Amino acid sequence: MRHLQQSQFEVFDGYEYDSDHSDASMGSDLSDNTEKWINLLIARSRLYSKCEISRSSKTREQVDFGILFDVDGVLARGSTPLDPAKKAMEKLKDSEGNLKVPVAFVTNACNRSADKARQISNWFDINVPPEQVIHAPTPAKLLRQFHAKHTLVIGQEHRLDIAEDLGFSNLCTIEDIKEAYPLLDMVDHENRIRVAKGDYTENPSFPKVDVILLIGEPCRWETDLQLIIDLLLTEGKPNEAPKDPYTVPQLPIIACNMDLVFMAEACMPRFGHGAFLLCLETLYQKLTGKPLSYQNLVGKPCEITYRFAEHTVSKIARKMGITKPLKRLYFFGDNPSVDIVGANLYDRYIKRQDSNGNACELPFSRLIPQSDDLHEQTVEACHSMLVGTGVYKHQHEEDQKTALTSKPYVYHGHRDIAHEEDLTKPHKYVDDVHEGIEYILKRESIV
């Protein structure tokens, strides 16, 4: 056995040690022999360690793909990780507990990246730095032309921290607007009482709002909807009524996350930010006769998010010591109208590049800005992987045919992303993420 181990060591590392350290060759000096055996065990231990590092390095050099995970419905339900996700992550770890494949986490939620990274790290006992987590607003880091403008940020907790982390430096909230213009918020009955009593002070010198950044649905939809419309009809300065609301130039709007619904702890889907956007779009068009225009749509399923995800996972690959450019992405999602449509849109985008590397043209609101911040685009295919542990409930083929003939299909996607039924079909359906990881590792010949 000792000679076989030595041979294996020589194959892996070329390391040589004294092969005469056997029981038969031991002399009478016990102390001397003990020291020799200790040295031999230390040498062997180092060799085993070097063999493992060699195997890990060899695997990483061969990897030319990355994996992207949605979180809610794929890896977890609310704050509870799914068992198949725990098994999947174990499959992706090397002997030292580190991920052997570059991965990133792409969610349409709106949290601080450091908080979500810490949560994922605890779920799966892996090291996840904040830059490995991409939330719906994260690609807005690329929109530098707006970062210094006076920006109204809409959302809930930590919205100012999130906006500042994106690069926006001149911020206000809906509470600031309410305080500056107390006569506007008449859906708040307590505010009506204050106004009736004359217990208010206006601030006409409040600076004009230049940009509206919608990073997530607010707590009080009716107040936010009213005041956002007021800003849109007055070019960001609602101290007097517009003379002609039908011809007012619209403020730039950056909207993050178009999900109509999402899956949390409840057994039924819950309204997402897309539902809030739908209300805003409907009200604006009803009042002006014009469709609401978005400067940028950010978050899944828009191409900018998948481009930013490729950039992120490529950076992670370099940090892992992978020198080959990534050629394939696998994206795990649970929502056909969001995750799968987005992955398929990005697959189409990169495959329609011309000979000069210029990709296909996109609608204005979905343009990907040219930025030196982005890593070179090298991926040649984005494979969509649909799981059945979240929003999507899988039906057998016969049941699907029955459902199609018995009821119409209702498209839940955003109006700026035209419905194409083929885009909702995944590259592969799997019952859960563990089954999907096994499929990928087998397909990529990774042990």
Coordinates of C-alpha atoms in Angstrom, one line a residue:
M1 CA 0.0 0.0 0.0
R2 CA 2.8 2.4 0.9
H3 CA 4.5 1.9 -2.5
L4 CA 1.1 2.5 -4.3
Q5 CA 0.6 5.7 -2.4
Q6 CA 4.1 6.8 -3.3
S7 CA 3.5 6.1 -6.9
Q8 CA 0.3 8.1 -6.8
F9 CA 2.1 11.0 -5.1
E10 CA 4.8 11.0 -7.8
V11 CA 2.2 11.1 -10.6
F12 CA 0.4 14.1 -9.0
D13 CA 3.3 16.1 -7.6
G14 CA 6.7 14.6 -8.4
Y15 CA 7.4 14.8 -4.6
E16 CA 10.1 12.4 -3.4
Y17 CA 10.6 11.1 0.1
D18 CA 12.6 8.3 1.8
S19 CA 10.9 5.0 0.8
D20 CA 12.9 3.0 3.3
H21 CA 10.8 4.2 6.2
S22 CA 9.2 0.8 6.8
D23 CA 8.9 -1.5 9.8
A24 CA 11.6 -3.8 8.4
S25 CA 14.1 -1.0 8.0
M26 CA 13.7 0.6 11.4
G27 CA 16.7 0.5 13.6
S28 CA 16.9 0.1 17.4
D29 CA 16.8 3.8 18.2
L30 CA 13.1 4.3 18.9
S31 CA 13.4 8.1 19.2
D32 CA 15.1 8.3 15.8
N33 CA 12.5 6.1 14.1
T34 CA 9.6 7.9 15.7
E35 CA 10.9 11.2 14.3
K36 CA 11.3 9.6 10.9
W37 CA 7.7 8.3 10.9
I38 CA 6.4 11.7 12.0
N39 CA 8.3 13.3 9.1
L40 CA 6.8 10.7 6.7
L41 CA 3.3 11.3 7.9
I42 CA 3.8 15.1 7.5
A43 CA 5.1 14.6 4.0
R44 CA 2.2 12.3 3.1
S45 CA -0.3 14.8 4.5
R46 CA 1.2 17.6 2.4
L47 CA 1.1 15.4 -0.6
Y48 CA -2.6 14.6 -0.1
S49 CA -3.3 18.3 0.3
K50 CA -1.3 19.1 -2.9
C51 CA -3.2 16.4 -4.8
E52 CA -6.5 17.9 -3.7
I53 CA -5.4 21.4 -4.7
S54 CA -4.1 20.0 -8.0
R55 CA -7.5 18.3 -8.7
S56 CA -9.4 21.5 -7.8
S57 CA -7.2 23.7 -9.9
K58 CA -7.4 21.3 -12.9
T59 CA -11.2 21.3 -12.6
R60 CA -11.4 25.1 -12.5
E61 CA -9.1 25.4 -15.5
Q62 CA -11.5 23.3 -17.5
V63 CA -14.7 25.2 -16.4
D64 CA -15.9 27.6 -19.1
F65 CA -19.5 28.1 -17.8
G66 CA -21.2 29.9 -15.0
I67 CA -24.4 29.3 -13.0
L68 CA -27.0 31.9 -12.1
F69 CA -29.6 31.3 -9.4
D70 CA -32.8 33.1 -8.7
V71 CA -33.5 33.0 -5.0
D72 CA -37.2 33.0 -4.0
G73 CA -38.8 29.8 -5.2
V74 CA -35.5 28.2 -6.4
L75 CA -33.2 28.3 -3.4
A76 CA -35.6 29.3 -0.7
R77 CA -39.2 30.0 0.2
G78 CA -39.1 33.3 2.1
S79 CA -36.4 33.1 4.7
T80 CA -36.2 29.3 4.7
P81 CA -33.8 27.5 2.4
L82 CA -35.2 24.5 0.4
D83 CA -33.7 21.0 1.0
P84 CA -33.0 20.4 -2.7
A85 CA -31.0 23.7 -2.8
K86 CA -28.8 22.5 0.2
K87 CA -28.0 19.3 -1.7
A88 CA -27.3 21.3 -4.9
M89 CA -24.8 23.5 -3.2
E90 CA -23.0 20.5 -1.7
K91 CA -22.6 19.2 -5.2
L92 CA -20.9 22.4 -6.2
K93 CA -18.4 22.4 -3.4
D94 CA -14.9 21.1 -3.6
S95 CA -13.1 19.2 -0.9
E96 CA -12.3 22.4 1.0
G97 CA -16.0 23.6 1.0
N98 CA -15.4 26.2 -1.7
L99 CA -17.6 26.5 -4.8
K100 CA -15.8 24.9 -7.8
V101 CA -18.0 26.6 -10.4
P102 CA -18.5 30.4 -10.7
V103 CA -22.0 31.3 -9.6
A104 CA -24.0 34.4 -8.9
F105 CA -27.4 35.0 -7.3
V106 CA -29.9 37.0 -9.3
T107 CA -33.1 38.1 -7.6
N108 CA -35.8 40.6 -8.3
A109 CA -36.0 41.4 -4.6
C110 CA -34.9 44.7 -3.3
N111 CA -32.5 44.3 -0.3
R112 CA -29.1 45.4 0.6
S113 CA -26.6 43.1 -1.1
A114 CA -24.6 42.6 2.1
D115 CA -27.7 41.4 4.0
K116 CA -28.7 38.9 1.3
A117 CA -25.1 37.7 0.8
R118 CA -24.9 37.0 4.6
Q119 CA -28.2 35.2 4.5
I120 CA -27.2 32.9 1.5
S121 CA -23.8 32.3 3.2
N122 CA -25.6 31.0 6.3
W123 CA -28.1 28.9 4.4
F124 CA -25.5 26.9 2.5
D125 CA -22.3 27.3 4.5
I126 CA -20.4 29.1 1.7
N127 CA -18.6 32.4 1.4
V128 CA -20.8 34.8 -0.6
P129 CA -19.5 38.4 -0.9
P130 CA -22.0 41.2 -1.6
E131 CA -20.9 41.6 -5.2
Q132 CA -22.0 38.1 -5.9
V133 CA -25.6 39.0 -5.3
I134 CA -27.5 40.9 -8.0
H135 CA -30.8 42.5 -6.9
A136 CA -33.3 44.1 -9.3
P137 CA -31.8 47.6 -9.0
T138 CA -28.1 46.5 -9.1
P139 CA -27.6 47.1 -12.9
A140 CA -28.6 50.7 -12.3
K141 CA -24.9 51.1 -11.3
L142 CA -24.3 51.4 -15.0
L143 CA -26.6 54.5 -15.4
R144 CA -24.0 57.0 -14.4
Q145 CA -25.6 59.9 -16.3
F146 CA -28.3 60.0 -13.6
H147 CA -26.3 59.4 -10.5
A148 CA -25.8 63.1 -9.6
K149 CA -29.3 64.3 -10.5
H150 CA -32.0 65.0 -7.8
T151 CA -33.7 61.6 -7.6
L152 CA -36.9 60.6 -5.9
V153 CA -36.4 57.0 -4.8
I154 CA -39.5 54.8 -4.2
G155 CA -39.4 51.6 -2.1
Q156 CA -39.5 50.5 1.5
E157 CA -36.8 49.8 4.0
H158 CA -33.2 50.7 3.2
R159 CA -34.2 52.4 0.0
L160 CA -31.8 55.3 0.5
D161 CA -28.9 52.9 1.4
I162 CA -29.7 50.8 -1.7
A163 CA -29.8 53.9 -4.0
E164 CA -26.6 55.3 -2.6
D165 CA -24.9 51.9 -3.1
L166 CA -26.0 52.1 -6.8
G167 CA -24.2 55.4 -7.1
F168 CA -27.1 57.9 -6.7
S169 CA -25.9 60.8 -4.5
N170 CA -28.7 63.4 -4.5
L171 CA -31.8 61.7 -3.1
C172 CA -35.2 62.5 -1.7
T173 CA -38.1 60.3 -0.6
I174 CA -41.9 60.5 -0.9
E175 CA -41.9 61.7 2.7
D176 CA -39.8 64.7 1.7
I177 CA -42.3 65.5 -1.1
K178 CA -45.2 65.2 1.3
E179 CA -43.5 67.6 3.7
A180 CA -42.6 70.1 1.0
Y181 CA -46.1 70.0 -0.6
P182 CA -48.6 69.1 2.2
L183 CA -51.7 70.0 0.1
L184 CA -51.0 67.2 -2.4
D185 CA -51.7 64.1 -0.3
M186 CA -55.4 64.1 0.2
V187 CA -55.7 60.2 0.2
D188 CA -54.2 60.5 3.7
H189 CA -57.2 61.5 5.8
E190 CA -55.1 62.5 8.8
N191 CA -53.3 64.9 6.5
R192 CA -56.6 66.3 5.3
I193 CA -57.4 67.1 9.0
R194 CA -54.1 68.9 9.4
V195 CA -54.7 70.9 6.3
A196 CA -58.2 71.8 7.3
K197 CA -56.9 73.1 10.6
G198 CA -54.2 75.1 8.8
D199 CA -51.5 73.1 10.6
Y200 CA -49.0 72.9 7.7
T201 CA -46.1 74.7 6.1
E202 CA -45.2 74.6 2.4
N203 CA -41.7 74.7 1.0
P204 CA -41.8 76.1 -2.5
S205 CA -38.0 76.2 -2.6
F206 CA -37.8 72.5 -2.5
P207 CA -35.5 71.5 -5.4
K208 CA -37.0 70.2 -8.6
V209 CA -37.1 66.4 -9.0
D210 CA -35.1 65.3 -12.0
V211 CA -35.4 61.5 -12.0
I212 CA -37.7 59.0 -10.4
L213 CA -36.1 55.7 -9.3
L214 CA -38.6 53.0 -8.6
I215 CA -36.7 50.2 -6.8
G216 CA -39.6 48.5 -5.2
E217 CA -43.3 48.8 -4.3
P218 CA -43.9 51.3 -1.4
C219 CA -46.0 50.7 1.7
R220 CA -48.7 53.2 0.9
W221 CA -49.4 52.8 -2.7
E222 CA -52.2 55.4 -3.0
T223 CA -50.0 58.2 -1.6
D224 CA -47.0 57.3 -3.8
L225 CA -49.2 56.9 -6.9
Q226 CA -50.7 60.4 -6.3
L227 CA -47.5 62.2 -5.7
I228 CA -45.6 60.5 -8.5
I229 CA -48.3 61.5 -11.0
D230 CA -48.1 65.1 -9.6
L231 CA -44.4 65.2 -10.3
L232 CA -44.9 63.8 -13.8
L233 CA -47.5 66.4 -14.7
T234 CA -45.4 69.3 -13.4
E235 CA -41.9 68.3 -14.6
G236 CA -40.8 67.6 -11.0
K237 CA -42.0 70.9 -9.5
P238 CA -45.6 70.5 -8.2
N239 CA -46.0 73.9 -6.6
E240 CA -48.7 74.9 -9.2
A241 CA -51.0 73.0 -11.5
P242 CA -49.8 72.4 -15.1
K243 CA -51.4 74.5 -17.8
D244 CA -51.6 71.6 -20.2
P245 CA -51.0 68.2 -18.6
Y246 CA -51.2 66.6 -22.1
T247 CA -48.1 68.2 -23.4
V248 CA -45.8 68.2 -20.3
P249 CA -42.4 66.5 -21.1
Q250 CA -42.1 63.4 -18.9
L251 CA -39.5 63.0 -16.3
P252 CA -37.1 60.1 -16.7
I253 CA -38.3 57.0 -14.9
I254 CA -36.0 54.1 -14.0
A255 CA -38.1 51.1 -12.9
C256 CA -36.5 48.0 -11.2
N257 CA -38.3 44.7 -11.1
M258 CA -41.4 44.2 -13.3
D259 CA -42.7 41.0 -11.4
L260 CA -46.5 41.1 -11.3
V261 CA -46.4 38.4 -8.5
F262 CA -43.8 36.6 -6.5
M263 CA -43.8 33.5 -4.2
A264 CA -43.1 33.9 -0.5
E265 CA -44.3 31.9 2.6
A266 CA -48.0 32.0 1.5
C267 CA -49.3 29.3 -0.6
M268 CA -50.6 31.8 -3.2
P269 CA -48.5 34.3 -5.3
R270 CA -48.3 37.8 -3.8
F271 CA -48.4 41.2 -5.7
G272 CA -45.0 42.4 -6.7
H273 CA -43.5 45.7 -7.9
G274 CA -45.0 45.0 -11.4
A275 CA -48.4 45.4 -9.9
F276 CA -47.5 48.8 -8.6
L277 CA -46.1 49.7 -12.1
L278 CA -49.3 48.6 -13.7
C279 CA -51.3 50.9 -11.5
L280 CA -48.9 53.8 -12.3
E281 CA -49.0 53.2 -16.0
T282 CA -52.8 52.9 -16.1
L283 CA -53.4 56.1 -14.1
Y284 CA -50.9 58.1 -16.2
Q285 CA -52.4 57.1 -19.4
K286 CA -56.0 57.7 -18.1
L287 CA -55.0 61.2 -17.1
T288 CA -52.9 62.2 -20.1
G289 CA -54.0 60.0 -22.9
K290 CA -50.3 59.0 -23.3
P291 CA -48.5 55.8 -22.4
L292 CA -46.0 56.1 -19.6
S293 CA -42.4 56.1 -20.9
Y294 CA -39.6 54.4 -19.1
Q295 CA -36.0 55.7 -19.4
N296 CA -34.7 52.3 -18.3
L297 CA -36.2 49.0 -17.2
V298 CA -33.9 47.2 -14.8
G299 CA -34.2 43.7 -13.3
K300 CA -35.4 40.4 -14.7
P301 CA -36.5 39.8 -17.5
C302 CA -34.6 42.7 -19.1
E303 CA -31.4 42.0 -21.0
I304 CA -29.4 44.5 -18.9
T305 CA -29.7 42.3 -15.8
Y306 CA -28.4 39.2 -17.6
R307 CA -25.6 41.2 -19.1
F308 CA -24.7 42.5 -15.7
A309 CA -24.9 38.9 -14.3
E310 CA -22.5 37.7 -17.0
H311 CA -20.1 40.5 -16.0
T312 CA -20.4 39.5 -12.4
V313 CA -19.9 35.7 -12.8
S314 CA -16.9 36.4 -15.2
K315 CA -15.3 38.5 -12.5
I316 CA -15.9 35.7 -10.0
A317 CA -14.3 33.2 -12.4
R318 CA -11.2 35.3 -12.6
K319 CA -10.9 35.5 -8.8
M320 CA -11.2 31.7 -8.7
G321 CA -8.2 31.4 -11.0
I322 CA -10.2 30.4 -14.1
T323 CA -8.4 31.8 -17.1
K324 CA -10.8 30.6 -19.9
P325 CA -13.5 33.0 -21.0
L326 CA -17.0 31.8 -20.0
K327 CA -19.0 30.4 -23.0
R328 CA -22.2 29.2 -21.3
L329 CA -24.6 30.4 -18.6
Y330 CA -27.2 28.3 -16.9
F331 CA -30.0 30.3 -15.3
F332 CA -32.3 28.7 -12.7
G333 CA -35.7 30.3 -12.2
D334 CA -39.2 29.5 -11.1
N335 CA -41.2 32.0 -13.0
P336 CA -41.6 31.4 -16.8
S337 CA -42.8 34.9 -17.5
V338 CA -39.8 36.5 -15.7
D339 CA -36.8 34.2 -15.2
I340 CA -37.2 32.0 -18.3
V341 CA -38.3 34.8 -20.6
G342 CA -35.3 36.9 -19.5
A343 CA -32.8 34.1 -20.0
N344 CA -34.2 33.3 -23.4
L345 CA -34.2 37.0 -24.4
Y346 CA -30.5 37.2 -23.4
D347 CA -29.8 34.0 -25.3
R348 CA -31.4 35.6 -28.4
Y349 CA -29.6 38.9 -27.8
I350 CA -26.1 37.3 -27.8
K351 CA -26.8 35.0 -30.7
R352 CA -27.9 37.8 -32.9
Q353 CA -24.6 39.6 -32.8
D354 CA -23.1 40.6 -36.1
S355 CA -19.6 39.9 -37.4
N356 CA -18.3 43.0 -35.5
G357 CA -19.7 41.9 -32.2
N358 CA -22.7 44.3 -32.2
A359 CA -25.7 42.7 -30.7
C360 CA -29.3 43.0 -31.9
E361 CA -31.1 46.3 -31.3
L362 CA -33.4 46.5 -28.3
P363 CA -36.4 48.7 -27.4
F364 CA -35.3 52.0 -25.9
S365 CA -36.3 51.1 -22.3
R366 CA -34.2 47.9 -22.4
L367 CA -31.0 49.2 -24.0
I368 CA -27.8 48.0 -22.4
P369 CA -25.5 51.1 -21.9
Q370 CA -21.9 50.9 -23.3
S371 CA -19.8 50.9 -20.2
D372 CA -16.2 50.4 -19.3
D373 CA -17.4 49.0 -16.0
L374 CA -18.6 45.8 -17.8
H375 CA -16.4 42.8 -18.3
E376 CA -16.0 41.7 -21.9
Q377 CA -19.1 39.8 -23.2
T378 CA -17.9 36.3 -24.1
V379 CA -20.9 34.0 -23.4
E380 CA -22.3 32.3 -26.5
A381 CA -25.4 30.7 -25.0
C382 CA -27.7 31.2 -22.0
H383 CA -29.6 28.1 -21.0
S384 CA -32.9 28.6 -19.1
M385 CA -33.6 26.1 -16.3
L386 CA -37.1 26.0 -14.9
V387 CA -37.8 24.5 -11.5
G388 CA -41.1 23.4 -10.0
T389 CA -40.6 24.6 -6.4
G390 CA -41.9 28.2 -6.8
V391 CA -44.4 30.1 -8.9
Y392 CA -44.5 27.5 -11.7
K393 CA -46.5 24.3 -11.1
H394 CA -45.6 21.6 -13.6
Q395 CA -48.3 19.8 -15.5
H396 CA -47.9 16.6 -17.5
E397 CA -48.3 16.9 -21.2
E398 CA -51.9 15.7 -21.3
D399 CA -52.9 18.0 -18.5
Q400 CA -51.3 20.9 -20.3
K401 CA -53.3 20.2 -23.5
T402 CA -56.5 20.1 -21.4
A403 CA -55.7 23.3 -19.7
L404 CA -54.9 25.1 -23.0
T405 CA -58.2 24.1 -24.5
S406 CA -60.3 24.8 -21.3
K407 CA -59.0 28.3 -20.4
P408 CA -57.1 31.2 -22.1
Y409 CA -53.5 31.9 -21.3
V410 CA -53.0 35.1 -19.3
Y411 CA -49.7 36.9 -19.9
H412 CA -48.2 38.3 -16.6
G413 CA -45.2 39.9 -18.2
H414 CA -44.6 43.7 -18.5
R415 CA -46.2 45.6 -21.4
D416 CA -42.7 46.7 -22.7
I417 CA -41.8 43.1 -23.3
A418 CA -44.0 41.7 -26.0
H419 CA -45.5 38.3 -25.3
E420 CA -43.9 35.5 -27.3
E421 CA -45.0 32.1 -26.1
D422 CA -41.8 30.4 -27.1
L423 CA -39.8 32.6 -24.7
T424 CA -41.6 31.1 -21.7
K425 CA -40.4 27.6 -22.6
P426 CA -37.2 26.6 -20.8
H427 CA -34.1 24.9 -22.2
K428 CA -34.9 22.3 -19.6
Y429 CA -37.5 21.7 -16.9
V430 CA -36.4 20.0 -13.6
D431 CA -38.4 19.3 -10.5
D432 CA -35.9 21.2 -8.3
V433 CA -32.5 22.8 -8.4
H434 CA -30.7 19.7 -7.2
E435 CA -31.9 17.8 -10.2
G436 CA -30.8 20.7 -12.4
I437 CA -27.3 20.8 -10.9
E438 CA -26.9 17.1 -11.5
Y439 CA -27.9 17.6 -15.1
I440 CA -25.4 20.4 -15.6
L441 CA -22.5 18.6 -14.0
K442 CA -23.1 15.6 -16.1
R443 CA -23.5 17.7 -19.2
E444 CA -20.3 19.6 -18.5
S445 CA -18.4 16.4 -17.5
I446 CA -17.6 17.8 -14.1
V447 CA -17.3 15.2 -11.2

